[in-house]
Coordinates of C-alpha atoms and ligand atoms in Angstrom, one line a residue:
M1 CA -4.1 36.2 -21.4
D2 CA -2.0 39.4 -22.0
R3 CA -2.2 41.3 -25.2
I4 CA -0.2 44.2 -26.9
R5 CA -2.0 47.4 -28.2
I6 CA -0.1 49.3 -30.8
V7 CA -1.2 52.6 -32.4
G8 CA 1.0 52.9 -35.5
G9 CA 2.6 55.8 -37.1
N10 CA 5.3 57.2 -34.7
K11 CA 8.9 57.3 -35.8
L12 CA 11.4 55.8 -33.4
H13 CA 14.1 57.9 -31.8
G14 CA 16.2 57.0 -28.8
T15 CA 18.4 54.1 -27.5
I16 CA 17.4 50.6 -27.0
P17 CA 19.7 48.5 -24.8
I18 CA 20.3 45.1 -26.3
S19 CA 19.7 42.0 -24.1
G20 CA 21.8 38.8 -23.6
A21 CA 21.1 36.2 -26.4
K22 CA 18.5 33.7 -25.6
N23 CA 19.7 31.2 -28.0
A24 CA 23.3 31.3 -26.3
A25 CA 21.7 31.7 -22.6
L26 CA 19.7 28.3 -22.9
P27 CA 22.7 26.0 -23.9
L28 CA 24.9 27.8 -21.6
M29 CA 22.6 27.0 -18.6
I30 CA 22.4 23.5 -19.8
A31 CA 26.3 23.3 -20.0
A32 CA 26.3 23.9 -16.3
L33 CA 25.1 20.5 -15.9
L34 CA 28.6 19.2 -17.1
S35 CA 30.1 20.3 -13.8
D36 CA 29.8 19.8 -10.1
E37 CA 31.0 23.3 -9.5
T38 CA 29.2 26.5 -9.9
L39 CA 28.9 28.3 -13.3
I40 CA 28.0 31.9 -13.1
L41 CA 26.6 33.6 -16.1
D42 CA 26.0 37.3 -16.6
N43 CA 23.7 39.2 -18.8
V44 CA 21.1 36.2 -19.0
P45 CA 17.8 37.8 -20.4
R46 CA 14.7 37.8 -18.2
L47 CA 12.6 35.8 -20.7
A48 CA 9.9 33.0 -20.1
D49 CA 12.1 30.4 -21.8
V50 CA 14.9 31.1 -19.3
A51 CA 12.4 30.8 -16.4
L52 CA 11.3 27.5 -17.8
L53 CA 14.8 26.0 -18.3
Q54 CA 15.3 27.1 -14.7
R55 CA 12.4 24.8 -13.6
I56 CA 13.7 21.9 -15.9
L57 CA 17.3 22.3 -14.6
G58 CA 15.7 22.2 -11.0
N59 CA 14.0 18.9 -11.8
H60 CA 17.3 17.5 -12.3
G61 CA 18.7 19.0 -8.8
V62 CA 20.5 21.9 -10.1
D63 CA 20.3 24.9 -7.6
I64 CA 20.0 28.2 -9.3
M65 CA 20.4 31.7 -7.6
A66 CA 19.4 34.7 -9.7
A67 CA 20.8 38.1 -9.0
G68 CA 19.5 41.2 -10.9
K69 CA 20.5 44.6 -11.0
R70 CA 22.8 46.0 -8.0
P71 CA 22.3 49.2 -6.3
G72 CA 24.4 51.8 -8.2
D73 CA 24.2 49.9 -11.3
H74 CA 23.6 52.6 -14.2
E75 CA 22.4 50.4 -17.0
Y76 CA 20.1 47.3 -16.8
Q77 CA 22.4 44.6 -17.5
G78 CA 20.3 41.4 -17.3
Q79 CA 20.4 39.0 -14.5
T80 CA 23.4 37.1 -13.1
L81 CA 22.8 33.3 -12.5
H82 CA 24.8 31.2 -10.1
I83 CA 24.0 27.6 -11.4
S84 CA 25.3 24.6 -9.2
A85 CA 24.8 21.1 -10.5
K86 CA 26.7 19.6 -7.5
N87 CA 24.2 16.8 -7.2
I88 CA 22.2 15.5 -10.1
I89 CA 19.2 13.7 -8.6
D90 CA 17.3 12.9 -11.5
T91 CA 18.3 12.0 -15.1
T92 CA 14.9 12.0 -16.8
A93 CA 13.5 15.1 -18.4
P94 CA 10.0 14.6 -18.4
Y95 CA 7.3 15.3 -21.2
D96 CA 5.5 18.0 -19.7
L97 CA 8.6 20.0 -19.2
V98 CA 10.4 19.2 -22.5
S99 CA 7.2 19.8 -24.6
K100 CA 7.1 23.3 -23.6
M101 CA 10.6 24.1 -25.0
R102 CA 12.5 22.1 -27.8
A103 CA 15.9 23.3 -26.5
S104 CA 15.4 21.5 -23.0
F105 CA 16.0 18.3 -25.0
W106 CA 19.6 19.2 -25.3
V107 CA 20.1 18.3 -21.6
I108 CA 20.5 14.7 -23.0
A109 CA 24.2 15.8 -23.7
P110 CA 25.6 16.8 -20.4
L111 CA 23.7 14.0 -18.5
L112 CA 24.9 11.4 -20.7
A113 CA 28.4 12.7 -20.8
R114 CA 28.6 13.2 -16.8
M115 CA 26.1 10.7 -15.3
H116 CA 26.3 8.3 -18.4
E117 CA 22.6 7.9 -18.6
A118 CA 19.7 10.1 -19.6
K119 CA 16.1 9.6 -20.4
V120 CA 14.5 12.6 -22.1
S121 CA 11.1 13.0 -23.8
L122 CA 10.9 13.7 -27.5
P123 CA 10.2 17.4 -27.9
G124 CA 6.8 16.6 -30.0
G125 CA 5.3 19.1 -32.5
C126 CA 6.5 22.4 -33.3
A127 CA 4.9 25.3 -35.3
I128 CA 7.7 25.8 -37.5
G129 CA 7.9 22.6 -39.2
T130 CA 8.8 18.9 -38.1
R131 CA 12.1 19.8 -36.5
P132 CA 13.4 16.1 -36.0
V133 CA 16.2 15.0 -33.4
D134 CA 17.7 12.3 -35.6
L135 CA 21.0 14.1 -36.1
L136 CA 21.5 14.7 -32.4
I137 CA 20.9 11.2 -31.6
M138 CA 23.2 10.2 -34.5
A139 CA 26.1 12.5 -33.0
L140 CA 25.5 10.9 -29.5
E141 CA 25.4 7.3 -31.1
K142 CA 28.9 8.1 -32.9
L143 CA 30.2 9.2 -29.3
G144 CA 29.4 5.7 -28.1
A145 CA 25.7 5.9 -26.5
E146 CA 23.3 3.2 -26.9
I147 CA 20.1 4.9 -27.5
S148 CA 16.6 3.5 -27.9
I149 CA 13.2 5.0 -28.1
D150 CA 10.6 3.9 -25.5
A151 CA 7.1 5.5 -25.0
G152 CA 8.1 8.8 -26.3
Y153 CA 11.4 8.9 -24.6
V154 CA 14.9 8.9 -25.6
V155 CA 16.7 6.4 -23.4
A156 CA 20.4 6.9 -23.6
S157 CA 23.2 5.0 -21.8
A158 CA 27.1 4.7 -22.0
P159 CA 28.1 2.5 -19.2
G160 CA 31.9 3.3 -19.6
G161 CA 31.5 6.9 -20.6
L162 CA 31.3 8.4 -24.0
K163 CA 34.3 8.1 -26.4
G164 CA 35.6 10.6 -29.0
A165 CA 34.6 10.1 -32.5
T166 CA 34.4 12.1 -35.8
I167 CA 30.9 13.2 -36.2
E168 CA 29.8 14.6 -39.9
F169 CA 26.5 16.2 -39.9
P170 CA 24.9 15.7 -43.2
K171 CA 23.3 19.2 -42.8
V172 CA 24.2 22.2 -40.7
T173 CA 22.3 21.9 -37.4
V174 CA 22.9 24.3 -34.4
S175 CA 21.1 21.8 -32.0
G176 CA 23.0 19.2 -33.2
T177 CA 26.6 20.9 -32.8
H178 CA 25.4 22.0 -29.3
V179 CA 24.8 18.5 -28.2
A180 CA 28.0 17.3 -30.0
L181 CA 30.0 19.9 -28.2
M182 CA 28.7 19.2 -24.9
A183 CA 29.0 15.7 -25.0
A184 CA 32.3 15.5 -26.7
A185 CA 33.6 17.9 -23.9
L186 CA 33.6 15.0 -21.3
A187 CA 34.2 12.1 -23.8
K188 CA 37.4 10.1 -23.6
G189 CA 39.9 11.0 -26.6
T190 CA 39.5 13.3 -29.4
T191 CA 36.3 14.5 -31.3
I192 CA 36.1 16.1 -34.7
I193 CA 32.7 17.7 -35.7
S194 CA 32.7 18.4 -39.4
N195 CA 30.1 20.6 -41.1
A196 CA 29.4 22.2 -37.7
A197 CA 27.1 25.2 -37.2
C198 CA 29.2 28.4 -37.2
E199 CA 26.5 30.4 -35.3
P200 CA 28.1 32.8 -32.8
E201 CA 26.1 31.1 -30.1
I202 CA 28.1 28.1 -30.8
T203 CA 31.4 29.9 -30.3
D204 CA 29.9 31.6 -27.0
V205 CA 29.2 28.3 -25.5
A206 CA 32.7 26.8 -26.7
D207 CA 34.1 30.0 -25.0
C208 CA 32.4 29.1 -21.8
L209 CA 33.4 25.4 -22.0
N210 CA 37.0 26.3 -22.3
K211 CA 36.7 28.5 -19.3
M212 CA 35.5 25.6 -17.5
G213 CA 38.6 23.6 -18.5
A214 CA 37.4 22.1 -21.9
K215 CA 39.8 21.8 -24.8
I216 CA 38.0 23.0 -27.9
T217 CA 39.4 24.7 -30.9
G218 CA 37.7 25.8 -34.2
A219 CA 34.3 26.8 -32.9
G220 CA 32.9 29.5 -35.2
T221 CA 34.2 27.2 -38.2
P222 CA 32.8 24.2 -39.8
R223 CA 35.4 22.2 -38.2
I224 CA 35.5 21.9 -34.4
L225 CA 38.1 19.7 -32.5
I226 CA 37.6 18.8 -29.0
E227 CA 40.1 16.9 -26.6
G228 CA 37.9 15.3 -24.1
V229 CA 38.7 16.0 -20.5
A230 CA 37.8 14.0 -17.3
K231 CA 36.3 16.8 -15.5
L232 CA 34.9 20.5 -15.9
H233 CA 35.2 23.0 -13.2
G234 CA 33.3 26.1 -12.5
A235 CA 33.7 29.5 -14.4
R236 CA 32.2 32.8 -15.1
H237 CA 31.0 34.0 -18.3
T238 CA 29.1 36.9 -20.0
V239 CA 26.2 35.8 -22.4
L240 CA 26.9 37.5 -25.8
P241 CA 24.3 40.2 -27.1
D242 CA 21.1 39.1 -28.9
R243 CA 21.7 39.3 -32.7
I244 CA 18.2 38.4 -33.6
E245 CA 16.9 41.0 -30.9
T246 CA 19.4 43.5 -32.7
G247 CA 18.1 42.8 -36.1
T248 CA 14.4 42.9 -35.2
Y249 CA 14.9 46.5 -33.7
A250 CA 17.0 47.5 -36.7
M251 CA 14.1 46.4 -38.9
A252 CA 11.5 48.2 -36.8
V253 CA 13.6 51.3 -37.2
A254 CA 13.9 50.9 -41.1
M255 CA 10.1 50.3 -41.1
T256 CA 8.9 53.4 -39.2
G257 CA 11.8 55.9 -39.9
G258 CA 13.7 57.6 -37.3
E259 CA 16.9 57.1 -35.7
V260 CA 17.8 54.7 -32.8
Q261 CA 21.1 53.6 -31.1
L262 CA 21.2 49.9 -30.5
S263 CA 23.4 50.0 -27.3
G264 CA 25.7 47.0 -26.7
A265 CA 24.8 45.3 -30.2
R266 CA 27.9 44.0 -32.0
P267 CA 27.6 44.3 -35.9
E268 CA 29.8 41.1 -36.6
L269 CA 27.1 39.0 -35.2
L270 CA 24.6 40.1 -38.0
Q271 CA 26.6 41.6 -41.0
S272 CA 24.5 39.8 -43.5
A273 CA 21.0 41.4 -42.0
L274 CA 22.8 44.7 -41.8
D275 CA 23.8 44.5 -45.4
V276 CA 20.2 43.7 -46.1
L277 CA 19.2 46.8 -44.4
S278 CA 21.5 49.0 -46.0
Q279 CA 20.2 47.7 -49.4
A280 CA 16.6 48.4 -48.1
G281 CA 17.5 52.1 -47.6
A282 CA 18.5 52.2 -43.7
T283 CA 21.6 53.9 -42.7
I284 CA 23.8 51.6 -40.6
T285 CA 26.6 53.3 -38.4
V286 CA 28.8 51.3 -36.3
N287 CA 29.9 53.2 -33.2
N288 CA 31.8 52.5 -29.8
D289 CA 28.3 51.8 -28.2
G290 CA 27.0 49.5 -30.7
I291 CA 25.0 50.2 -33.8
K292 CA 22.9 53.2 -35.0
V293 CA 20.2 52.8 -37.6
A294 CA 18.3 55.5 -39.2
R295 CA 15.9 55.9 -42.1
N296 CA 15.2 59.6 -42.7
G297 CA 13.2 60.7 -45.9
A298 CA 14.2 57.7 -48.3
G299 CA 11.6 55.0 -48.9
I300 CA 12.2 51.5 -48.5
S301 CA 13.7 49.6 -51.3
P302 CA 12.7 45.9 -52.1
V303 CA 15.3 43.2 -51.6
T304 CA 15.9 39.6 -52.6
V305 CA 17.0 37.3 -49.8
T306 CA 17.3 33.7 -48.9
T307 CA 17.9 32.5 -45.4
A308 CA 21.0 30.4 -44.6
P309 CA 23.1 29.2 -41.8
F310 CA 25.4 31.7 -40.3
P311 CA 27.1 33.8 -41.8
G312 CA 24.1 34.0 -44.0
F313 CA 20.9 35.9 -43.5
P314 CA 19.2 34.2 -40.3
T315 CA 16.0 32.4 -40.6
D316 CA 15.1 33.9 -37.2
L317 CA 15.1 37.5 -39.0
Q318 CA 12.9 36.2 -41.9
A319 CA 9.3 37.1 -40.5
Q320 CA 10.7 40.5 -39.5
L321 CA 12.3 41.4 -43.0
M322 CA 9.0 40.3 -44.5
A323 CA 6.9 42.7 -42.4
L324 CA 9.4 45.6 -43.6
M325 CA 9.1 44.5 -47.1
T326 CA 5.2 44.9 -47.1
R327 CA 5.9 48.7 -47.3
A328 CA 8.7 48.6 -49.9
K329 CA 8.4 50.3 -53.4
G330 CA 8.3 47.2 -55.4
A331 CA 8.3 43.4 -55.1
S332 CA 10.6 41.5 -52.7
H333 CA 11.5 37.8 -52.7
I334 CA 12.4 36.0 -49.6
T335 CA 13.1 32.3 -49.7
E336 CA 13.1 30.2 -46.5
T337 CA 15.7 27.3 -46.6
I338 CA 16.1 26.2 -43.1
F339 CA 12.7 25.6 -41.7
E340 CA 9.7 24.3 -43.9
N341 CA 6.4 25.9 -42.9
R342 CA 8.0 29.0 -41.5
F343 CA 5.6 31.3 -43.3
M344 CA 2.7 31.5 -40.7
H345 CA 3.0 35.2 -40.2
V346 CA 2.0 35.6 -44.1
Q347 CA -1.8 35.2 -43.3
E348 CA -1.5 37.5 -40.3
L349 CA 0.4 40.2 -42.3
A350 CA -2.2 40.0 -45.0
R351 CA -4.7 41.3 -42.2
F352 CA -2.7 44.6 -42.2
G353 CA -3.5 44.8 -45.9
A354 CA -0.2 43.3 -46.9
K355 CA 0.1 41.6 -50.4
I356 CA 2.2 38.4 -50.2
S357 CA 2.2 35.3 -52.3
L358 CA 3.6 31.9 -51.6
D359 CA 5.3 29.5 -54.0
G360 CA 6.9 26.7 -52.3
E361 CA 9.8 28.1 -50.3
T362 CA 9.6 31.5 -51.7
A363 CA 7.5 34.5 -50.7
T364 CA 6.8 37.5 -53.1
I365 CA 5.9 40.7 -51.3
D366 CA 4.4 43.4 -53.4
G367 CA 4.8 46.6 -51.2
V368 CA 2.0 48.7 -50.4
S369 CA 1.9 52.3 -49.7
K370 CA -0.2 51.9 -46.6
L371 CA -1.0 49.1 -44.0
R372 CA -4.0 49.3 -41.6
G373 CA -4.0 48.1 -38.1
A374 CA -5.9 44.9 -37.2
P375 CA -6.4 42.4 -34.6
V376 CA -3.8 39.8 -35.2
M377 CA -2.4 36.4 -33.5
A378 CA 0.8 34.5 -34.0
T379 CA 1.9 31.0 -33.6
D380 CA 5.6 31.5 -32.9
L381 CA 8.2 33.7 -31.6
R382 CA 9.7 35.6 -34.7
A383 CA 6.4 35.6 -36.4
S384 CA 4.9 37.5 -33.5
V385 CA 7.4 40.1 -33.6
S386 CA 7.1 40.7 -37.2
L387 CA 3.4 41.6 -36.5
V388 CA 4.6 44.2 -33.9
I389 CA 6.9 45.6 -36.8
A390 CA 4.0 45.9 -39.2
A391 CA 1.7 47.5 -36.5
L392 CA 4.4 50.2 -35.7
A393 CA 3.9 51.5 -39.3
A394 CA 0.2 50.7 -39.7
E395 CA -2.5 53.5 -39.5
G396 CA -4.7 52.9 -36.4
E397 CA -5.0 50.4 -33.8
T398 CA -3.4 46.9 -33.7
M399 CA -4.0 44.3 -31.0
V400 CA -1.7 41.4 -31.1
N401 CA -3.0 38.5 -29.1
R402 CA -1.3 35.5 -27.7
I403 CA 1.8 37.6 -26.8
Y404 CA 3.4 34.6 -24.5
H405 CA 5.4 33.9 -27.8
L406 CA 6.9 37.5 -27.5
D407 CA 7.5 37.1 -23.6
R408 CA 9.5 33.7 -24.6
G409 CA 12.1 35.8 -26.7
F410 CA 11.9 39.4 -26.1
E411 CA 13.0 41.2 -23.0
R412 CA 10.7 44.2 -22.1
L413 CA 9.8 44.6 -25.8
E414 CA 7.0 47.1 -25.0
E415 CA 9.1 49.3 -22.6
K416 CA 12.1 49.4 -25.2
L417 CA 9.8 50.6 -28.0
S418 CA 7.7 53.0 -26.1
A419 CA 11.0 54.5 -24.6
C420 CA 11.6 55.5 -28.2
G421 CA 8.3 57.0 -29.0
A422 CA 6.2 54.1 -30.1
T423 CA 2.6 53.9 -28.7
I424 CA 2.5 50.6 -27.4
E425 CA 1.1 49.0 -24.0
R426 CA 0.5 45.7 -22.6
I427 CA -3.0 45.0 -21.6
S428 CA -3.2 42.3 -18.7
G429 CA -5.9 39.8 -18.6
Ligands
UD1_1 C1 18.2 26.9 -33.5 C2 17.7 28.2 -32.8 C3 16.5 28.6 -33.6 C4 17.1 28.9 -35.2 C5 17.7 27.7 -35.7 C6 18.4 27.9 -37.0 C7 18.0 27.9 -30.4 C8 17.4 27.7 -29.1 N1 17.3 27.9 -31.4 O1 17.2 25.9 -33.6 O2 16.1 30.0 -33.0 O3 16.0 29.2 -35.9 O4 18.8 27.2 -34.7 O5 19.3 29.0 -37.1 O6 19.3 28.1 -30.6 N2 17.4 19.2 -38.3 C9 17.3 17.7 -38.6 N3 17.5 17.0 -37.6 C10 18.0 17.1 -36.5 C11 18.2 18.5 -36.2 C12 17.8 19.5 -37.1 O7 16.8 17.5 -39.8 O8 18.3 16.2 -35.6 C13 17.0 20.2 -39.1 C14 15.8 21.0 -38.7 O9 14.6 20.4 -39.0 C15 16.0 22.4 -39.5 C16 17.6 22.3 -39.8 O10 18.2 21.0 -39.3 O11 15.5 22.2 -40.8 C17 18.3 23.3 -38.8 O12 18.0 23.2 -37.6 P1 18.7 23.4 -36.4 O13 19.9 24.1 -36.9 O14 19.1 22.3 -35.4 O15 17.9 24.7 -35.5 P2 17.6 24.5 -33.7 O16 19.0 24.1 -33.2 O17 16.5 23.7 -33.4

């Protein structure tokens, strides 16, 4: 199994190109199931999760052609996927595939909307809390689906097709909103989603669906209105930049010091995180090419942060912020409100000498003046990258084990960081 070796202590200087957003690319690929014409997606990141979803879609009969960098391209721009769901040969998503990636459960929505039936394995356990799918099922039932659970599978049917309805989510859910949006796009009549998630990835998917002929307004606000259409056609769409990758590298620079241009980043996608970084002592400058992050001389100031749905501070940057705060001058407080159990990085950060105590949903981090490298391992994607951030500022060598989590969500991480002066290498085998 691959590992990453990091020797800490170097400041970061240079440019990091920001990849397309994983959390938009996955639902966009799934949305291709809604049409029998080809959806072309540009700027799709090369990630293990994307490759796995290609396999899952292939199982339903979807043809995917990938084109990467073209001769003469100056910058690496991610890959272009031509996704054709002309013939759906199977409406079942089996356990051995769905259990590897939760988001693949979302295929239930387009399969049901277009084929009027779907049988999708329940996603199963997950390292960051129970993560149920009750609200996704509620949304599909509101749209007229008949749903039963049989031997670990969600079996859904809508013989006459789905029908528009009002869906009110009792709590903000990204997965629920994606599923409701995709299903309602092909439902008969009008759907209103209230208390919808406002995450930029929802807006990106709605934009793409509109290019395919859907009639969606209000995406990016808590009230989304969808006029169902009978058919969606092909389209071409560019995946928006990854705000979590952007915030992660911004925190890495705040941690090590130095100055890095995050090329292609869009500040409005992560304003709350940029505000927190400014409070922590980083200098953030927005320019034509993206965002420049610097920390020269000044130490790291402690912050108090609570995670919240967009536009609040994202839970997907919580672990990275905690890594940064291990070196702050004073005590920081981070409260996690989205997922229970999302503190597995705490015990691993302690291996570097970090001082963190937990009280329910809140972590108190007492900054230390020095971290020391250590062998570490993480159990989820964002937790893994928080260990990389700590390692970049730690004295001596760190070995990050089980990096398949990193490969799920960070494209060419070690290349991007070593180009900015970090001592970081992948050790295969
Ligand atoms: C998505 C993101 C993930 C991010 C999260 C919150 C993708 C592929 N993943 O996950 O990176 O951390 O949003 O921004 O886009 N819930 C229920 N019942 C449900 C569905 C959700 O109770 O049926 C709860 C969850 O347990 C959680 C909260 O709602 O406590 C938010 O979950 P949700 O927004 O749906 O997260 P995901 O879409 O799974």
